[in-house]
Short mmCIF file of C-alpha atoms in Angstrom, two decimals:
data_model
loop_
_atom_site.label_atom_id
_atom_site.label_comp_id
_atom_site.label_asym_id
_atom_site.label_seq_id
_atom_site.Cartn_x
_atom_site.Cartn_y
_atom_site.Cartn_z
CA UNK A 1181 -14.95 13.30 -3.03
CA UNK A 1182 -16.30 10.04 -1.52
CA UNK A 1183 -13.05 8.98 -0.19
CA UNK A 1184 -12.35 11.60 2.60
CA UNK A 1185 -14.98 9.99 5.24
CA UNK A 1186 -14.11 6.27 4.33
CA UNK A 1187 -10.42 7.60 4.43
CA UNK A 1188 -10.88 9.17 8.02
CA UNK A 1189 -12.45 6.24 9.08
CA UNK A 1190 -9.36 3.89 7.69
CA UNK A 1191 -7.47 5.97 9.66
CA UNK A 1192 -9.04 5.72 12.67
CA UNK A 1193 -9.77 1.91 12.40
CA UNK A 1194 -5.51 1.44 11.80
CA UNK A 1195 -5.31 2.53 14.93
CA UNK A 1196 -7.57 0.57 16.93
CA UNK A 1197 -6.35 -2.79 15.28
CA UNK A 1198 -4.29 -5.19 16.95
CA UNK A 1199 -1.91 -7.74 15.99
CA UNK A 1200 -4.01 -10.88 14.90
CA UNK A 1201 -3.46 -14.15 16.89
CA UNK A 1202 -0.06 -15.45 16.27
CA UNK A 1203 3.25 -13.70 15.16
CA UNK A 1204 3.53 -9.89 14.89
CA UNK A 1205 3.91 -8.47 11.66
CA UNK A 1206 7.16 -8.20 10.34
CA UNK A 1207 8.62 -5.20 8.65
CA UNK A 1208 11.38 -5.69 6.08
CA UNK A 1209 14.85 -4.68 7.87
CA UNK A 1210 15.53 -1.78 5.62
CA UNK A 1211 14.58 0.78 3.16
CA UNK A 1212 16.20 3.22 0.78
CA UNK A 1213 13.50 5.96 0.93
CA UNK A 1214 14.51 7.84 -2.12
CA UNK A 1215 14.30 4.11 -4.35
CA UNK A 1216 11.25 4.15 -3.07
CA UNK A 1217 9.68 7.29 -4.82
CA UNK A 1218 7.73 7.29 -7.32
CA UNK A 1219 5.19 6.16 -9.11
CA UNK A 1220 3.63 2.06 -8.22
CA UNK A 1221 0.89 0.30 -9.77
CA UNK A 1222 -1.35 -1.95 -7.74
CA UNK A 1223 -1.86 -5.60 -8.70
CA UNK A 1224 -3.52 -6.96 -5.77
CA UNK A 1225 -5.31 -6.06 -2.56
CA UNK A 1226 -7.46 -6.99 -0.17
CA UNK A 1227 -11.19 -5.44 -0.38
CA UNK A 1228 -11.35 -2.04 1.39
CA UNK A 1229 -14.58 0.23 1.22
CA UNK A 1230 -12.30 2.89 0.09
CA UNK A 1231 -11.12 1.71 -2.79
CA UNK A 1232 -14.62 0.24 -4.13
CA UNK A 1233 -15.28 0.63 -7.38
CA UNK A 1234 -11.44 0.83 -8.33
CA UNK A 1235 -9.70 0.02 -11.13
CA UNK A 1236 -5.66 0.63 -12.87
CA UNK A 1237 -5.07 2.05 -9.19
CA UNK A 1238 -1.68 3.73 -8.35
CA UNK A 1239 0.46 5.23 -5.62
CA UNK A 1240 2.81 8.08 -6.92
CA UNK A 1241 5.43 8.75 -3.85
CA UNK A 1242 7.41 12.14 -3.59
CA UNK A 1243 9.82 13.08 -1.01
CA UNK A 1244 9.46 16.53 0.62
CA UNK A 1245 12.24 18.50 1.98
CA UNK A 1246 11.10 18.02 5.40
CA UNK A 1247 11.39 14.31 5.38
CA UNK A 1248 8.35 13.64 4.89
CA UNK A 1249 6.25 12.73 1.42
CA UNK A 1250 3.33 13.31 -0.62
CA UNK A 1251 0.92 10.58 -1.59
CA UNK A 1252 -1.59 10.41 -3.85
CA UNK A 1253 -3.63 7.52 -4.52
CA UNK A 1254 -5.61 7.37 -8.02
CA UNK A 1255 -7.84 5.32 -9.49
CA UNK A 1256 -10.41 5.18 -12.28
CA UNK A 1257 -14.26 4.61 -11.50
CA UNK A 1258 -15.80 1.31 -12.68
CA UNK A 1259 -13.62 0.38 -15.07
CA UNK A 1260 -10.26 1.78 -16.86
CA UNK A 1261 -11.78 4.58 -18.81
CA UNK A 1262 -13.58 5.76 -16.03
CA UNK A 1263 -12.92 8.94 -14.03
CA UNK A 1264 -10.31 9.85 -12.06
CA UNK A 1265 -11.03 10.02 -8.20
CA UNK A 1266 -7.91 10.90 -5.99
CA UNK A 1267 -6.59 10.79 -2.54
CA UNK A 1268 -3.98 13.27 -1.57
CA UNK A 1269 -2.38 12.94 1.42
CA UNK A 1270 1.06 12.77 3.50
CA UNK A 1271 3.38 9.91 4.88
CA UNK A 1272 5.88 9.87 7.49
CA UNK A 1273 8.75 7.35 8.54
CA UNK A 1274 8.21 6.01 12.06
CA UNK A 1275 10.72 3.54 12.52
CA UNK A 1276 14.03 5.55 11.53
CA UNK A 1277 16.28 2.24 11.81
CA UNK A 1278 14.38 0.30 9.08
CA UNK A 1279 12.56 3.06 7.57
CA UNK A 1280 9.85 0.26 7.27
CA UNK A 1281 7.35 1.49 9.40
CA UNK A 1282 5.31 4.68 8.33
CA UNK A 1283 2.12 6.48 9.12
CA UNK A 1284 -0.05 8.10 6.38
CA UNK A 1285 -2.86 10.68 6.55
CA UNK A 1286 -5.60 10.87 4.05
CA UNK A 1287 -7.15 13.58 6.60
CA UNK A 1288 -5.18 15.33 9.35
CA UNK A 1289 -5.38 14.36 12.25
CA UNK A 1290 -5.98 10.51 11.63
CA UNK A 1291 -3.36 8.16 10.99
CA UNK A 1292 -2.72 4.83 9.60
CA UNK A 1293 -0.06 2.08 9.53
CA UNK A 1294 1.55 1.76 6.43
CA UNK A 1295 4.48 -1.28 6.66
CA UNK A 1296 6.59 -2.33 4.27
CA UNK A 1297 6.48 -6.30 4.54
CA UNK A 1298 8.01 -7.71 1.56
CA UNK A 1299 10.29 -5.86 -1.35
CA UNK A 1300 12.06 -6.91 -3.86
CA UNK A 1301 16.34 -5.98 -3.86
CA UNK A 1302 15.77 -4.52 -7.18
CA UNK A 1303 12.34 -1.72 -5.99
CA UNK A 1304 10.41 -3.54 -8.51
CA UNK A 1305 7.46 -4.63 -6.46
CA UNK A 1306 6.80 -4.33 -3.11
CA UNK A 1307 3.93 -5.65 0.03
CA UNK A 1308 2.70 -3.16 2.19
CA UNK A 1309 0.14 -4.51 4.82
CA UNK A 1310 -0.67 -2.98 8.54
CA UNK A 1311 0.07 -4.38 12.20
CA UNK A 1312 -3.91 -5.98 12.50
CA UNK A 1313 -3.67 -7.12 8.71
CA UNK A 1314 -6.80 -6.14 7.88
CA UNK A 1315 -5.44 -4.47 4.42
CA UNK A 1316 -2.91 -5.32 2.62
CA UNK A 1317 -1.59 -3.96 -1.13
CA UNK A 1318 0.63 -5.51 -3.68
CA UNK A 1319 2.84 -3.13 -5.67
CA UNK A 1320 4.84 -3.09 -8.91
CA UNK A 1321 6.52 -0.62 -11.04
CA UNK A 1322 4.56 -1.76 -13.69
CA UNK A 1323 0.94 -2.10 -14.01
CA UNK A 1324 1.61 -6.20 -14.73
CA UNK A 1325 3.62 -8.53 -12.88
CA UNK A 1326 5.03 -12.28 -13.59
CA UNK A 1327 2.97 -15.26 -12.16
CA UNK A 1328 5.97 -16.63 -9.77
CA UNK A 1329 7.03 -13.23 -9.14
CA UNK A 1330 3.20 -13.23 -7.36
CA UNK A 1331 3.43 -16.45 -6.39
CA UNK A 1332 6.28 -16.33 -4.10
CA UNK A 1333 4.77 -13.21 -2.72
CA UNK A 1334 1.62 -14.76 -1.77
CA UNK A 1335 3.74 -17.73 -0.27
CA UNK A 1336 5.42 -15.26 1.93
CA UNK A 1337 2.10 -13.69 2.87
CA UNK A 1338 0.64 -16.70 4.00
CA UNK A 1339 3.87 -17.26 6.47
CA UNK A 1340 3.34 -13.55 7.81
CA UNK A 1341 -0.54 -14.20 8.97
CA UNK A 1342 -2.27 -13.05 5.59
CA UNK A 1343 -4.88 -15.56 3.98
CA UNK A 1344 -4.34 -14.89 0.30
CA UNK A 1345 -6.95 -16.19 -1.38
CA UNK A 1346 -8.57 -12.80 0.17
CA UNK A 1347 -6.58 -10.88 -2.48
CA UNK A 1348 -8.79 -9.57 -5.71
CA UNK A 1349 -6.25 -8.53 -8.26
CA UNK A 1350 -6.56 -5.43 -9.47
CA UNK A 1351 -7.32 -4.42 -13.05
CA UNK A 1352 -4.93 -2.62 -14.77
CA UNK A 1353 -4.10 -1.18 -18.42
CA UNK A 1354 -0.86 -3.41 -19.88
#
């Protein structure tokens, strides 16, 4: 699978990464892990090596009974009848008061920053970006989302230390 070494290397990179020049990242101040299950479709991100040749990507969530959760990230190659290629891997809650702050591992023993920046009331979308902002995903619970909906999201991006016009939008299947 091509993603394990660009996924190890993610991993180590997250954690090398400092805060960019300006205001630390801010983590939303709390969230319901079990709304948060489940299955998300990506609608925007910035460019990761990764995720190259991506297209009607998802993250499907599931809580363990340790506390922790599976994650696997899919995609299809090239375009969206293209095969399947996977990532399975883990995530953990490092910030118990917010539950905002996680690591996840694509390949044990490296580690990456996975924060919760922006999310709607309702869990139907949701920004996850890291501490150096070198990545940064848009989520929905469907594989479309409304133009102000993304529009106020990129607004807030751009107030948190993101440049938005880095975002591709991601191709999905209405």
């Amino acid at each position: 699978m091509k993603w394990r070494p660009m996924l190890a290397a993610l991993g180590s990179l997250a954690g090398l990464v400092g805060c960019t020049a300006g205001e630390p990242l801010r983590a939303v101040s709390a969230v319901d892990i079990q709304r948060y299950m489940g299955k998300w479709y990506e609608i925007a991100a910035y460019e990761a090596p990764f995720a190259e040749s991506c297209t009607g990507t998802t993250a499907e969530y599931t809580l363990r009974d340790d506390g922790r959760f599976d994650v696997v990230n899919s995609c299809r190659e090239g375009q969206l009848d293209g095969p399947v290629r996977a990532a399975i891997g883990t995530a953990r809650v490092v910030d118990a008061e917010t539950r905002a702050k996680l690591k996840v591992s694509f390949v044990w023993p490296f580690e990456g920053d996975y924060w919760i920046i922006d999310l709607d009331p309702e869990y139907q979308w949701a920004v996850v970006g890291e501490p150096g902002r070198r990545y940064l995903w848009i989520l929905s619970r469907t594989a479309t989302m409304d133009e102000p909906v993304y529009q106020g999201i990129t607004t807030r991006l751009e107030a948190q230390g993101y440049d938005p016009s880095k975002l591709h939008r991601t191709l999905q299947r209405p």
